[in-house]
Short mmCIF file of C-alpha atoms and ligand atoms in Angstrom, two decimals:
data_model
loop_
_atom_site.label_atom_id
_atom_site.label_comp_id
_atom_site.label_asym_id
_atom_site.label_seq_id
_atom_site.Cartn_x
_atom_site.Cartn_y
_atom_site.Cartn_z
CA MET B 1 53.51 149.70 55.77
CA ALA B 2 54.75 150.52 58.99
CA ALA B 3 55.31 154.61 59.83
CA ILE B 4 58.56 154.07 61.62
CA LYS B 5 61.05 151.09 60.88
CA ILE B 6 63.63 149.87 63.18
CA LYS B 7 66.50 147.66 61.89
CA GLY B 8 69.24 145.91 63.25
CA HIS B 9 72.59 146.41 61.45
CA LYS B 10 75.04 143.28 61.92
CA ASP B 11 77.63 144.15 64.66
CA GLY B 12 76.40 147.55 63.88
CA PRO B 13 73.73 149.96 65.26
CA TYR B 14 70.10 150.06 64.91
CA GLU B 15 68.81 152.27 62.12
CA ILE B 16 65.49 154.46 62.62
CA SER B 17 63.84 155.53 59.84
CA GLY B 18 60.37 156.33 58.39
CA GLU B 19 58.06 159.18 59.31
CA MET B 20 60.19 161.05 61.92
CA SER B 21 57.97 163.70 62.22
CA GLY B 22 56.34 163.62 65.83
CA VAL B 23 59.11 161.42 67.49
CA GLU B 24 61.26 162.62 70.60
CA LEU B 25 64.47 161.10 71.31
CA ILE B 26 65.17 161.75 75.34
CA ASP B 27 68.66 161.12 76.50
CA ALA B 28 69.03 159.68 80.16
CA ASN B 29 69.55 163.58 81.25
CA GLY B 30 66.35 164.62 79.96
CA LYS B 31 67.87 166.41 77.12
CA VAL B 32 65.52 166.05 73.94
CA LEU B 33 68.07 165.37 70.79
CA PRO B 34 67.37 166.52 67.61
CA VAL B 35 65.78 163.81 65.15
CA LYS B 36 65.78 164.72 61.49
CA GLY B 37 65.53 161.99 58.83
CA THR B 38 67.49 158.53 59.72
CA ILE B 39 69.30 158.10 62.70
CA HIS B 40 71.62 155.46 63.81
CA LEU B 41 71.66 154.79 67.53
CA CYS B 42 74.54 152.96 69.01
CA ARG B 43 74.23 149.31 70.81
CA CYS B 44 77.70 148.15 71.30
CA GLY B 45 78.07 151.00 74.17
CA GLY B 46 81.07 152.45 72.57
CA SER B 47 80.10 155.24 71.02
CA ARG B 48 81.27 159.01 71.95
CA SER B 49 78.31 160.49 70.76
CA LYS B 50 75.84 158.49 72.44
CA PRO B 51 73.21 157.69 71.89
CA PHE B 52 74.04 158.19 68.21
CA CYS B 53 76.46 155.79 66.50
CA ASP B 54 80.10 157.01 65.67
CA GLY B 55 81.16 154.18 63.83
CA THR B 56 83.26 152.99 66.49
CA HIS B 57 81.77 149.93 66.79
CA ALA B 58 83.92 148.50 64.07
CA LYS B 59 86.79 149.71 65.76
CA ALA B 60 85.43 147.48 68.68
CA HIS B 61 85.02 144.57 66.71
CA PHE B 62 81.43 144.60 68.12
CA LYS B 63 79.23 141.26 67.59
CA SER B 64 75.54 141.62 67.34
CA GLU B 65 75.16 138.11 67.96
S1 LIG M 101 76.83 150.53 67.48
FE1 LIG M 101 78.17 152.26 66.52
S2 LIG M 101 79.17 153.30 67.83
FE2 LIG M 101 77.92 151.55 69.08
#
């Protein structure tokens, strides 16, 4: 079993779950972002909380395929 699981949600974000201790999430400006438990990363480009998903993909009718 993988220590970390990355799952793409249909028409939604990437979900990252599993053993997150030691995982670093660093934004484009070099800021280290908190990682606690399962996180969801935006892949529609519309989130106002990038890199995290804020649900905007649903309003934007984002299609992952
Ligand atoms: S994937 Fe959810 S806001 Fe972009």
